[in-house]
Amino acid sequence: MYNPGVFPPGVPLSKRLFDLVLAVPAVILLSPLMGLIALLVLFFHGRPILFRQQRAGYRGQPFWIYKFRTMTDARDAQGHLLPDAERLTPLGRFLRATSLDELPELFLVLSGKMSLVGPRPLYLHYLERYSPEQARRHEVLPGITGWAQVHGRNALTWEEKFKLDVWYVDHRSLWLDLKILLLTLWKVLKREGISQPGHATAEEFMGNLRTEKEHS
């Protein structure tokens, strides 16, 4: 399990300090809001309050990501989970539309496992599906928001997202991070790109598996 500490190896000190200077006061100021959201999730969704899942982080190392839970555990007669669209509640839709479900990730920024800005952390099993160029998105810490998120979020195709992620890797700077954070606030207010057309969030990335099937 990736356990980077306060100052993760390979992360520029200037970027780490940038994250801490913004994340520490954000956690303090938003703690009452996070407490309120936790109570609402407990009331409408029950336990657990947080969604917990392993994702691929810096250099593809696994880590646990935490979000406020936006879906119920409703199942069909056979005990299988219902599709995401059927389990996503009105509260969950609101939390996703406003990105409030992401607030617990601020604590992952404090721990050094995430940054405020960077490619979004995705499923571990996607690692084997990336092309070598797409895999470069793991050359930096994953972020709460990123260049792809302010250019369409889930309304983009996976290929478009990964091109934007790699562009960020090649052009990253503190000024770019600040620009992305300001654009994120604007996008959240406009509630753009929350989901892909026809999906509750985003379709699964098939990558190399899809290519292999097309040539088989």
PDB file of C-alpha atoms in Angstrom:
ATOM      1  CA  MET A   1       0.000   0.000   0.000  1.00  0.00           C
ATOM      2  CA  TYR A   2       1.346   3.416  -0.972  1.00  0.00           C
ATOM      3  CA  ASN A   3       2.180   5.371   2.199  1.00  0.00           C
ATOM      4  CA  PRO A   4       3.970   8.555   1.093  1.00  0.00           C
ATOM      5  CA  GLY A   5       4.018  10.602   4.308  1.00  0.00           C
ATOM      6  CA  VAL A   6       3.716  14.373   4.560  1.00  0.00           C
ATOM      7  CA  PHE A   7       6.261  15.036   1.806  1.00  0.00           C
ATOM      8  CA  PRO A   8       5.818  12.358  -0.898  1.00  0.00           C
ATOM      9  CA  PRO A   9       9.016  11.345  -2.719  1.00  0.00           C
ATOM     10  CA  GLY A  10       9.171  12.619  -6.286  1.00  0.00           C
ATOM     11  CA  VAL A  11       6.704  15.458  -5.664  1.00  0.00           C
ATOM     12  CA  PRO A  12       8.189  18.982  -5.989  1.00  0.00           C
ATOM     13  CA  LEU A  13       8.335  20.765  -2.638  1.00  0.00           C
ATOM     14  CA  SER A  14       6.660  23.849  -4.139  1.00  0.00           C
ATOM     15  CA  LYS A  15       3.631  21.824  -5.253  1.00  0.00           C
ATOM     16  CA  ARG A  16       3.380  20.054  -1.906  1.00  0.00           C
ATOM     17  CA  LEU A  17       3.475  23.356  -0.025  1.00  0.00           C
ATOM     18  CA  PHE A  18       0.880  24.772  -2.442  1.00  0.00           C
ATOM     19  CA  ASP A  19      -1.424  21.851  -1.595  1.00  0.00           C
ATOM     20  CA  LEU A  20      -0.934  22.201   2.154  1.00  0.00           C
ATOM     21  CA  VAL A  21      -1.388  25.982   2.203  1.00  0.00           C
ATOM     22  CA  LEU A  22      -4.786  25.576   0.522  1.00  0.00           C
ATOM     23  CA  ALA A  23      -5.943  22.222   1.914  1.00  0.00           C
ATOM     24  CA  VAL A  24      -5.342  22.896   5.623  1.00  0.00           C
ATOM     25  CA  PRO A  25      -7.618  25.968   5.831  1.00  0.00           C
ATOM     26  CA  ALA A  26     -10.112  24.274   3.493  1.00  0.00           C
ATOM     27  CA  VAL A  27     -10.464  21.329   5.883  1.00  0.00           C
ATOM     28  CA  ILE A  28     -10.917  23.691   8.844  1.00  0.00           C
ATOM     29  CA  LEU A  29     -13.474  25.924   7.101  1.00  0.00           C
ATOM     30  CA  LEU A  30     -15.415  23.061   5.504  1.00  0.00           C
ATOM     31  CA  SER A  31     -15.525  20.779   8.549  1.00  0.00           C
ATOM     32  CA  PRO A  32     -19.026  21.967   9.613  1.00  0.00           C
ATOM     33  CA  LEU A  33     -20.313  21.358   6.068  1.00  0.00           C
ATOM     34  CA  MET A  34     -18.725  17.905   5.986  1.00  0.00           C
ATOM     35  CA  GLY A  35     -20.364  17.120   9.317  1.00  0.00           C
ATOM     36  CA  LEU A  36     -23.761  18.154   7.951  1.00  0.00           C
ATOM     37  CA  ILE A  37     -23.300  16.064   4.808  1.00  0.00           C
ATOM     38  CA  ALA A  38     -22.289  13.069   6.925  1.00  0.00           C
ATOM     39  CA  LEU A  39     -25.528  13.363   8.909  1.00  0.00           C
ATOM     40  CA  LEU A  40     -27.613  13.633   5.719  1.00  0.00           C
ATOM     41  CA  VAL A  41     -25.897  10.603   4.183  1.00  0.00           C
ATOM     42  CA  LEU A  42     -26.458   8.636   7.391  1.00  0.00           C
ATOM     43  CA  PHE A  43     -30.156   9.572   7.410  1.00  0.00           C
ATOM     44  CA  PHE A  44     -30.899   8.953   3.714  1.00  0.00           C
ATOM     45  CA  HIS A  45     -28.393   6.205   2.844  1.00  0.00           C
ATOM     46  CA  GLY A  46     -27.531   4.602   6.162  1.00  0.00           C
ATOM     47  CA  ARG A  47     -24.105   3.210   7.001  1.00  0.00           C
ATOM     48  CA  PRO A  48     -21.389   3.393   5.888  1.00  0.00           C
ATOM     49  CA  ILE A  49     -21.255   7.162   5.420  1.00  0.00           C
ATOM     50  CA  LEU A  50     -18.133   7.027   3.271  1.00  0.00           C
ATOM     51  CA  PHE A  51     -17.563   5.154   0.031  1.00  0.00           C
ATOM     52  CA  ARG A  52     -14.169   3.427   0.198  1.00  0.00           C
ATOM     53  CA  GLN A  53     -12.343   1.897  -2.747  1.00  0.00           C
ATOM     54  CA  GLN A  54      -8.807   1.135  -3.891  1.00  0.00           C
ATOM     55  CA  ARG A  55      -7.576   3.289  -6.765  1.00  0.00           C
ATOM     56  CA  ALA A  56      -4.316   3.686  -8.672  1.00  0.00           C
ATOM     57  CA  GLY A  57      -2.235   6.620  -7.474  1.00  0.00           C
ATOM     58  CA  TYR A  58       1.264   7.966  -8.061  1.00  0.00           C
ATOM     59  CA  ARG A  59       3.215   5.573 -10.318  1.00  0.00           C
ATOM     60  CA  GLY A  60       0.219   3.259 -10.269  1.00  0.00           C
ATOM     61  CA  GLN A  61       0.566   2.441  -6.570  1.00  0.00           C
ATOM     62  CA  PRO A  62      -2.735   1.440  -4.907  1.00  0.00           C
ATOM     63  CA  PHE A  63      -4.313   3.581  -2.221  1.00  0.00           C
ATOM     64  CA  TRP A  64      -7.739   3.919  -0.624  1.00  0.00           C
ATOM     65  CA  ILE A  65      -9.970   6.738  -1.823  1.00  0.00           C
ATOM     66  CA  TYR A  66     -12.836   8.076   0.288  1.00  0.00           C
ATOM     67  CA  LYS A  67     -15.972   9.936  -0.771  1.00  0.00           C
ATOM     68  CA  PHE A  68     -19.379  10.592   0.714  1.00  0.00           C
ATOM     69  CA  ARG A  69     -21.670   7.758  -0.343  1.00  0.00           C
ATOM     70  CA  THR A  70     -24.087   8.761  -3.113  1.00  0.00           C
ATOM     71  CA  MET A  71     -25.829   5.429  -3.786  1.00  0.00           C
ATOM     72  CA  THR A  72     -27.796   2.905  -1.786  1.00  0.00           C
ATOM     73  CA  ASP A  73     -27.034  -0.826  -1.650  1.00  0.00           C
ATOM     74  CA  ALA A  74     -30.363  -1.779  -3.271  1.00  0.00           C
ATOM     75  CA  ARG A  75     -30.289  -5.258  -4.822  1.00  0.00           C
ATOM     76  CA  ASP A  76     -32.496  -7.357  -7.070  1.00  0.00           C
ATOM     77  CA  ALA A  77     -34.246 -10.626  -6.120  1.00  0.00           C
ATOM     78  CA  GLN A  78     -31.031 -12.564  -6.821  1.00  0.00           C
ATOM     79  CA  GLY A  79     -29.016 -10.363  -4.485  1.00  0.00           C
ATOM     80  CA  HIS A  80     -27.151  -8.492  -7.223  1.00  0.00           C
ATOM     81  CA  LEU A  81     -26.650  -4.744  -6.937  1.00  0.00           C
ATOM     82  CA  LEU A  82     -29.032  -2.740  -9.099  1.00  0.00           C
ATOM     83  CA  PRO A  83     -27.555  -0.519 -11.867  1.00  0.00           C
ATOM     84  CA  ASP A  84     -25.920   2.704 -10.681  1.00  0.00           C
ATOM     85  CA  ALA A  85     -28.733   4.843 -12.133  1.00  0.00           C
ATOM     86  CA  GLU A  86     -31.274   3.039  -9.951  1.00  0.00           C
ATOM     87  CA  ARG A  87     -29.190   3.252  -6.773  1.00  0.00           C
ATOM     88  CA  LEU A  88     -28.229   6.921  -7.152  1.00  0.00           C
ATOM     89  CA  THR A  89     -30.465   8.928  -4.821  1.00  0.00           C
ATOM     90  CA  PRO A  90     -31.618  12.581  -5.148  1.00  0.00           C
ATOM     91  CA  LEU A  91     -29.155  13.469  -2.379  1.00  0.00           C
ATOM     92  CA  GLY A  92     -26.451  11.553  -4.238  1.00  0.00           C
ATOM     93  CA  ARG A  93     -27.183  13.409  -7.477  1.00  0.00           C
ATOM     94  CA  PHE A  94     -26.918  16.719  -5.644  1.00  0.00           C
ATOM     95  CA  LEU A  95     -23.625  15.748  -3.995  1.00  0.00           C
ATOM     96  CA  ARG A  96     -22.161  14.666  -7.338  1.00  0.00           C
ATOM     97  CA  ALA A  97     -23.469  17.699  -9.222  1.00  0.00           C
ATOM     98  CA  THR A  98     -21.855  20.035  -6.679  1.00  0.00           C
ATOM     99  CA  SER A  99     -18.775  17.789  -6.182  1.00  0.00           C
ATOM    100  CA  LEU A 100     -19.456  17.834  -2.428  1.00  0.00           C
ATOM    101  CA  ASP A 101     -19.042  14.054  -2.372  1.00  0.00           C
ATOM    102  CA  GLU A 102     -15.320  14.648  -3.041  1.00  0.00           C
ATOM    103  CA  LEU A 103     -14.691  16.682   0.133  1.00  0.00           C
ATOM    104  CA  PRO A 104     -13.241  13.748   2.171  1.00  0.00           C
ATOM    105  CA  GLU A 105     -10.415  13.606  -0.385  1.00  0.00           C
ATOM    106  CA  LEU A 106      -9.016  16.776   1.213  1.00  0.00           C
ATOM    107  CA  PHE A 107      -7.698  14.515   3.994  1.00  0.00           C
ATOM    108  CA  LEU A 108      -5.899  12.434   1.348  1.00  0.00           C
ATOM    109  CA  VAL A 109      -4.253  15.642   0.142  1.00  0.00           C
ATOM    110  CA  LEU A 110      -3.062  16.305   3.701  1.00  0.00           C
ATOM    111  CA  SER A 111      -1.631  12.767   3.916  1.00  0.00           C
ATOM    112  CA  GLY A 112       0.255  13.156   0.637  1.00  0.00           C
ATOM    113  CA  LYS A 113      -1.614  10.469  -1.290  1.00  0.00           C
ATOM    114  CA  MET A 114      -3.378  12.997  -3.511  1.00  0.00           C
ATOM    115  CA  SER A 115      -2.914  16.547  -4.728  1.00  0.00           C
ATOM    116  CA  LEU A 116      -5.519  19.257  -5.157  1.00  0.00           C
ATOM    117  CA  VAL A 117      -4.807  19.150  -8.899  1.00  0.00           C
ATOM    118  CA  GLY A 118      -3.862  16.149 -11.018  1.00  0.00           C
ATOM    119  CA  PRO A 119      -5.397  13.329 -13.074  1.00  0.00           C
ATOM    120  CA  ARG A 120      -8.338  11.715 -11.317  1.00  0.00           C
ATOM    121  CA  PRO A 121      -7.491   8.385  -9.613  1.00  0.00           C
ATOM    122  CA  LEU A 122      -9.112   5.502 -11.467  1.00  0.00           C
ATOM    123  CA  TYR A 123      -9.652   1.774 -10.923  1.00  0.00           C
ATOM    124  CA  LEU A 124      -6.625  -0.461 -10.425  1.00  0.00           C
ATOM    125  CA  HIS A 125      -7.717  -2.839 -13.189  1.00  0.00           C
ATOM    126  CA  TYR A 126      -7.476   0.017 -15.715  1.00  0.00           C
ATOM    127  CA  LEU A 127      -3.675  -0.037 -15.385  1.00  0.00           C
ATOM    128  CA  GLU A 128      -3.303  -2.965 -17.786  1.00  0.00           C
ATOM    129  CA  ARG A 129      -5.644  -1.302 -20.304  1.00  0.00           C
ATOM    130  CA  TYR A 130      -3.682   1.923 -20.821  1.00  0.00           C
ATOM    131  CA  SER A 131      -1.440   2.549 -23.787  1.00  0.00           C
ATOM    132  CA  PRO A 132       2.136   3.568 -22.788  1.00  0.00           C
ATOM    133  CA  GLU A 133       1.232   7.197 -23.477  1.00  0.00           C
ATOM    134  CA  GLN A 134      -1.971   7.053 -21.412  1.00  0.00           C
ATOM    135  CA  ALA A 135      -0.093   5.431 -18.525  1.00  0.00           C
ATOM    136  CA  ARG A 136       1.989   8.628 -18.212  1.00  0.00           C
ATOM    137  CA  ARG A 137      -0.924  10.137 -16.283  1.00  0.00           C
ATOM    138  CA  HIS A 138       0.517   8.305 -13.267  1.00  0.00           C
ATOM    139  CA  GLU A 139       3.764  10.296 -13.354  1.00  0.00           C
ATOM    140  CA  VAL A 140       2.161  12.793 -10.963  1.00  0.00           C
ATOM    141  CA  LEU A 141      -0.034  12.541  -7.868  1.00  0.00           C
ATOM    142  CA  PRO A 142      -3.731  12.023  -8.618  1.00  0.00           C
ATOM    143  CA  GLY A 143      -5.899  15.056  -7.939  1.00  0.00           C
ATOM    144  CA  ILE A 144      -9.299  16.066  -6.632  1.00  0.00           C
ATOM    145  CA  THR A 145      -9.696  18.049  -9.852  1.00  0.00           C
ATOM    146  CA  GLY A 146      -7.673  18.239 -13.041  1.00  0.00           C
ATOM    147  CA  TRP A 147      -7.229  19.583 -16.556  1.00  0.00           C
ATOM    148  CA  ALA A 148      -9.682  17.011 -17.934  1.00  0.00           C
ATOM    149  CA  GLN A 149     -12.297  17.915 -15.299  1.00  0.00           C
ATOM    150  CA  VAL A 150     -12.378  21.584 -16.329  1.00  0.00           C
ATOM    151  CA  HIS A 151     -12.610  20.610 -20.016  1.00  0.00           C
ATOM    152  CA  GLY A 152     -15.683  18.415 -19.876  1.00  0.00           C
ATOM    153  CA  ARG A 153     -15.347  15.974 -16.978  1.00  0.00           C
ATOM    154  CA  ASN A 154     -17.465  12.860 -17.668  1.00  0.00           C
ATOM    155  CA  ALA A 155     -18.909  14.332 -20.876  1.00  0.00           C
ATOM    156  CA  LEU A 156     -15.547  13.574 -22.550  1.00  0.00           C
ATOM    157  CA  THR A 157     -14.499  10.239 -24.018  1.00  0.00           C
ATOM    158  CA  TRP A 158     -11.822   8.311 -22.155  1.00  0.00           C
ATOM    159  CA  GLU A 159      -9.332   9.024 -24.929  1.00  0.00           C
ATOM    160  CA  GLU A 160     -10.004  12.764 -24.666  1.00  0.00           C
ATOM    161  CA  LYS A 161      -9.609  12.670 -20.883  1.00  0.00           C
ATOM    162  CA  PHE A 162      -6.291  10.852 -21.051  1.00  0.00           C
ATOM    163  CA  LYS A 163      -4.877  13.256 -23.674  1.00  0.00           C
ATOM    164  CA  LEU A 164      -5.744  16.126 -21.338  1.00  0.00           C
ATOM    165  CA  ASP A 165      -4.212  14.273 -18.366  1.00  0.00           C
ATOM    166  CA  VAL A 166      -0.930  13.742 -20.226  1.00  0.00           C
ATOM    167  CA  TRP A 167      -0.958  17.375 -21.395  1.00  0.00           C
ATOM    168  CA  TYR A 168      -1.148  18.379 -17.739  1.00  0.00           C
ATOM    169  CA  VAL A 169       1.783  16.107 -16.873  1.00  0.00           C
ATOM    170  CA  ASP A 170       3.899  17.837 -19.544  1.00  0.00           C
ATOM    171  CA  HIS A 171       2.831  21.405 -18.708  1.00  0.00           C
ATOM    172  CA  ARG A 172       2.205  21.326 -14.951  1.00  0.00           C
ATOM    173  CA  SER A 173       3.024  24.398 -12.900  1.00  0.00           C
ATOM    174  CA  LEU A 174       1.667  26.176  -9.828  1.00  0.00           C
ATOM    175  CA  TRP A 175       0.076  28.812 -12.056  1.00  0.00           C
ATOM    176  CA  LEU A 176      -1.685  26.104 -14.041  1.00  0.00           C
ATOM    177  CA  ASP A 177      -2.859  24.471 -10.794  1.00  0.00           C
ATOM    178  CA  LEU A 178      -4.301  27.783  -9.619  1.00  0.00           C
ATOM    179  CA  LYS A 179      -6.043  28.277 -12.964  1.00  0.00           C
ATOM    180  CA  ILE A 180      -7.552  24.773 -12.772  1.00  0.00           C
ATOM    181  CA  LEU A 181      -8.828  25.369  -9.229  1.00  0.00           C
ATOM    182  CA  LEU A 182     -10.531  28.611 -10.272  1.00  0.00           C
ATOM    183  CA  LEU A 183     -12.035  26.956 -13.358  1.00  0.00           C
ATOM    184  CA  THR A 184     -13.235  24.077 -11.186  1.00  0.00           C
ATOM    185  CA  LEU A 185     -15.213  26.465  -8.990  1.00  0.00           C
ATOM    186  CA  TRP A 186     -16.849  27.903 -12.116  1.00  0.00           C
ATOM    187  CA  LYS A 187     -17.641  24.461 -13.527  1.00  0.00           C
ATOM    188  CA  VAL A 188     -19.146  23.322 -10.222  1.00  0.00           C
ATOM    189  CA  LEU A 189     -21.430  26.352 -10.176  1.00  0.00           C
ATOM    190  CA  LYS A 190     -22.522  25.593 -13.756  1.00  0.00           C
ATOM    191  CA  ARG A 191     -22.799  21.837 -13.000  1.00  0.00           C
ATOM    192  CA  GLU A 192     -21.344  20.811 -16.353  1.00  0.00           C
ATOM    193  CA  GLY A 193     -20.100  17.380 -17.470  1.00  0.00           C
ATOM    194  CA  ILE A 194     -21.400  15.466 -14.455  1.00  0.00           C
ATOM    195  CA  SER A 195     -22.116  12.289 -16.429  1.00  0.00           C
ATOM    196  CA  GLN A 196     -21.707  10.765 -19.846  1.00  0.00           C
ATOM    197  CA  PRO A 197     -24.833  10.663 -22.035  1.00  0.00           C
ATOM    198  CA  GLY A 198     -26.739   7.449 -21.264  1.00  0.00           C
ATOM    199  CA  HIS A 199     -24.774   6.721 -18.066  1.00  0.00           C
ATOM    200  CA  ALA A 200     -25.225   7.629 -14.407  1.00  0.00           C
ATOM    201  CA  THR A 201     -21.558   8.637 -14.272  1.00  0.00           C
ATOM    202  CA  ALA A 202     -19.139   7.274 -16.900  1.00  0.00           C
ATOM    203  CA  GLU A 203     -18.901   4.075 -18.909  1.00  0.00           C
ATOM    204  CA  GLU A 204     -16.139   1.596 -18.146  1.00  0.00           C
ATOM    205  CA  PHE A 205     -12.790   2.173 -19.837  1.00  0.00           C
ATOM    206  CA  MET A 206     -11.930  -0.890 -21.923  1.00  0.00           C
ATOM    207  CA  GLY A 207      -8.756   0.369 -23.622  1.00  0.00           C
ATOM    208  CA  ASN A 208      -6.536  -2.480 -24.794  1.00  0.00           C
ATOM    209  CA  LEU A 209      -9.294  -5.027 -24.093  1.00  0.00           C
ATOM    210  CA  ARG A 210     -11.568  -3.312 -26.622  1.00  0.00           C
ATOM    211  CA  THR A 211      -8.756  -3.194 -29.199  1.00  0.00           C
ATOM    212  CA  GLU A 212      -8.033  -6.896 -28.704  1.00  0.00           C
ATOM    213  CA  LYS A 213     -11.726  -7.779 -29.133  1.00  0.00           C
ATOM    214  CA  GLU A 214     -11.958  -5.731 -32.336  1.00  0.00           C
ATOM    215  CA  HIS A 215      -9.015  -7.635 -33.846  1.00  0.00           C
ATOM    216  CA  SER A 216      -9.987 -11.095 -32.617  1.00  0.00           C
TER     217      SER A 216
END
